């Protein structure tokens, strides 16, 4: 039986509101077991200024994204990366990341596993 393939996904955004804010970076790693199959990383031009607080948190500046592709140009690449061989998507605070992608028009149609939920189960006293 073939090992399952997963994608670990992380986004950086201009804020917390998926309806008002925008994605500024997408990073993903496709893996099976302990083997990395592929990596995907891109900055995204949010077509708006990046708030100073977000730059302090992420290190991403307006100058970094000015020549980056827009989310509309990046989405086909993201969808291709999370292809049919992928069993599930894994993210820390998955509702946040996947909510931003849904707002941009992407629905992976696969299970999503949230590492925040997993951490609360495995490390109940850590929160």
GROMACS .gro file of C-alpha atoms in nm:
model
  127
    1UNK     CA    1   0.000   0.000   0.000
    2UNK     CA    2   0.134   0.344  -0.095
    3UNK     CA    3   0.204   0.596   0.179
    4UNK     CA    4  -0.033   0.888   0.200
    5UNK     CA    5   0.078   1.226   0.071
    6UNK     CA    6   0.009   1.542   0.269
    7UNK     CA    7   0.061   1.915   0.220
    8UNK     CA    8   0.162   2.133   0.514
    9UNK     CA    9   0.043   2.485   0.438
   10UNK     CA   10   0.112   2.827   0.587
   11UNK     CA   11  -0.001   3.175   0.487
   12UNK     CA   12   0.101   3.525   0.584
   13UNK     CA   13  -0.165   3.793   0.546
   14UNK     CA   14  -0.215   4.168   0.585
   15UNK     CA   15  -0.445   4.107   0.884
   16UNK     CA   16  -0.694   3.871   1.042
   17UNK     CA   17  -1.012   3.940   0.842
   18UNK     CA   18  -1.041   3.710   0.541
   19UNK     CA   19  -1.299   3.941   0.382
   20UNK     CA   20  -1.092   4.262   0.413
   21UNK     CA   21  -0.730   4.153   0.433
   22UNK     CA   22  -0.512   3.980   0.174
   23UNK     CA   23  -0.261   3.698   0.144
   24UNK     CA   24   0.101   3.817   0.114
   25UNK     CA   25   0.286   3.484   0.123
   26UNK     CA   26   0.203   3.119   0.066
   27UNK     CA   27   0.434   2.840   0.171
   28UNK     CA   28   0.369   2.468   0.141
   29UNK     CA   29   0.557   2.140   0.170
   30UNK     CA   30   0.432   1.818   0.012
   31UNK     CA   31   0.548   1.510   0.202
   32UNK     CA   32   0.490   1.142   0.263
   33UNK     CA   33   0.608   0.992   0.589
   34UNK     CA   34   0.939   1.163   0.662
   35UNK     CA   35   1.017   1.228   0.294
   36UNK     CA   36   0.976   1.576   0.143
   37UNK     CA   37   0.838   1.544  -0.209
   38UNK     CA   38   0.818   1.908  -0.312
   39UNK     CA   39   0.812   2.265  -0.181
   40UNK     CA   40   0.611   2.569  -0.289
   41UNK     CA   41   0.674   2.925  -0.177
   42UNK     CA   42   0.570   3.257  -0.321
   43UNK     CA   43   0.516   3.612  -0.214
   44UNK     CA   44   0.184   3.760  -0.324
   45UNK     CA   45   0.115   4.121  -0.418
   46UNK     CA   46  -0.185   4.219  -0.200
   47UNK     CA   47  -0.247   4.531  -0.411
   48UNK     CA   48  -0.255   4.737  -0.092
   49UNK     CA   49  -0.010   4.858   0.169
   50UNK     CA   50   0.113   4.607   0.425
   51UNK     CA   51   0.043   4.740   0.776
   52UNK     CA   52   0.351   4.819   0.984
   53UNK     CA   53   0.252   4.564   1.251
   54UNK     CA   54   0.234   4.289   0.988
   55UNK     CA   55   0.579   4.384   0.857
   56UNK     CA   56   0.711   4.367   1.215
   57UNK     CA   57   0.557   4.020   1.262
   58UNK     CA   58   0.642   3.868   0.923
   59UNK     CA   59   0.936   4.073   0.798
   60UNK     CA   60   0.751   4.116   0.467
   61UNK     CA   61   0.762   4.474   0.336
   62UNK     CA   62   0.573   4.652   0.058
   63UNK     CA   63   0.897   4.655  -0.144
   64UNK     CA   64   0.913   4.274  -0.120
   65UNK     CA   65   0.574   4.222  -0.284
   66UNK     CA   66   0.560   4.507  -0.536
   67UNK     CA   67   0.676   4.280  -0.822
   68UNK     CA   68   0.517   3.962  -0.686
   69UNK     CA   69   0.224   3.800  -0.868
   70UNK     CA   70  -0.130   3.876  -0.757
   71UNK     CA   71  -0.336   3.609  -0.583
   72UNK     CA   72  -0.529   3.547  -0.906
   73UNK     CA   73  -0.204   3.449  -1.080
   74UNK     CA   74  -0.084   3.234  -0.789
   75UNK     CA   75  -0.400   3.031  -0.724
   76UNK     CA   76  -0.364   2.794  -1.022
   77UNK     CA   77  -0.014   2.705  -0.898
   78UNK     CA   78  -0.146   2.640  -0.546
   79UNK     CA   79  -0.423   2.419  -0.682
   80UNK     CA   80  -0.175   2.227  -0.896
   81UNK     CA   81   0.053   2.178  -0.594
   82UNK     CA   82  -0.232   2.031  -0.390
   83UNK     CA   83  -0.306   1.777  -0.660
   84UNK     CA   84  -0.500   1.453  -0.668
   85UNK     CA   85  -0.230   1.250  -0.489
   86UNK     CA   86  -0.266   1.467  -0.176
   87UNK     CA   87  -0.473   1.299   0.098
   88UNK     CA   88  -0.511   1.600   0.329
   89UNK     CA   89  -0.392   1.951   0.406
   90UNK     CA   90  -0.223   2.026   0.738
   91UNK     CA   91  -0.203   2.377   0.884
   92UNK     CA   92  -0.152   2.551   1.215
   93UNK     CA   93  -0.486   2.724   1.274
   94UNK     CA   94  -0.626   2.566   0.958
   95UNK     CA   95  -0.954   2.762   0.967
   96UNK     CA   96  -0.754   3.085   0.931
   97UNK     CA   97  -0.538   2.976   0.637
   98UNK     CA   98  -0.808   2.782   0.455
   99UNK     CA   99  -1.058   3.063   0.520
  100UNK     CA  100  -0.833   3.309   0.336
  101UNK     CA  101  -0.794   3.064   0.048
  102UNK     CA  102  -1.170   3.003   0.034
  103UNK     CA  103  -1.228   3.380   0.026
  104UNK     CA  104  -0.990   3.390  -0.272
  105UNK     CA  105  -1.188   3.114  -0.445
  106UNK     CA  106  -0.993   2.799  -0.353
  107UNK     CA  107  -1.149   2.492  -0.196
  108UNK     CA  108  -0.917   2.191  -0.182
  109UNK     CA  109  -1.201   1.942  -0.126
  110UNK     CA  110  -0.986   1.728   0.104
  111UNK     CA  111  -0.969   1.687   0.477
  112UNK     CA  112  -0.777   1.948   0.673
  113UNK     CA  113  -0.593   1.871   0.993
  114UNK     CA  114  -0.530   2.156   1.235
  115UNK     CA  115  -0.208   2.135   1.436
  116UNK     CA  116  -0.355   2.376   1.694
  117UNK     CA  117  -0.624   2.117   1.771
  118UNK     CA  118  -0.366   1.840   1.774
  119UNK     CA  119  -0.143   2.036   2.014
  120UNK     CA  120  -0.430   2.092   2.259
  121UNK     CA  121  -0.489   1.717   2.266
  122UNK     CA  122  -0.123   1.616   2.296
  123UNK     CA  123  -0.012   1.906   2.519
  124UNK     CA  124  -0.320   2.002   2.722
  125UNK     CA  125  -0.134   2.209   2.981
  126UNK     CA  126   0.072   2.408   2.730
  127UNK     CA  127  -0.196   2.659   2.625
   0.00000   0.00000   0.00000
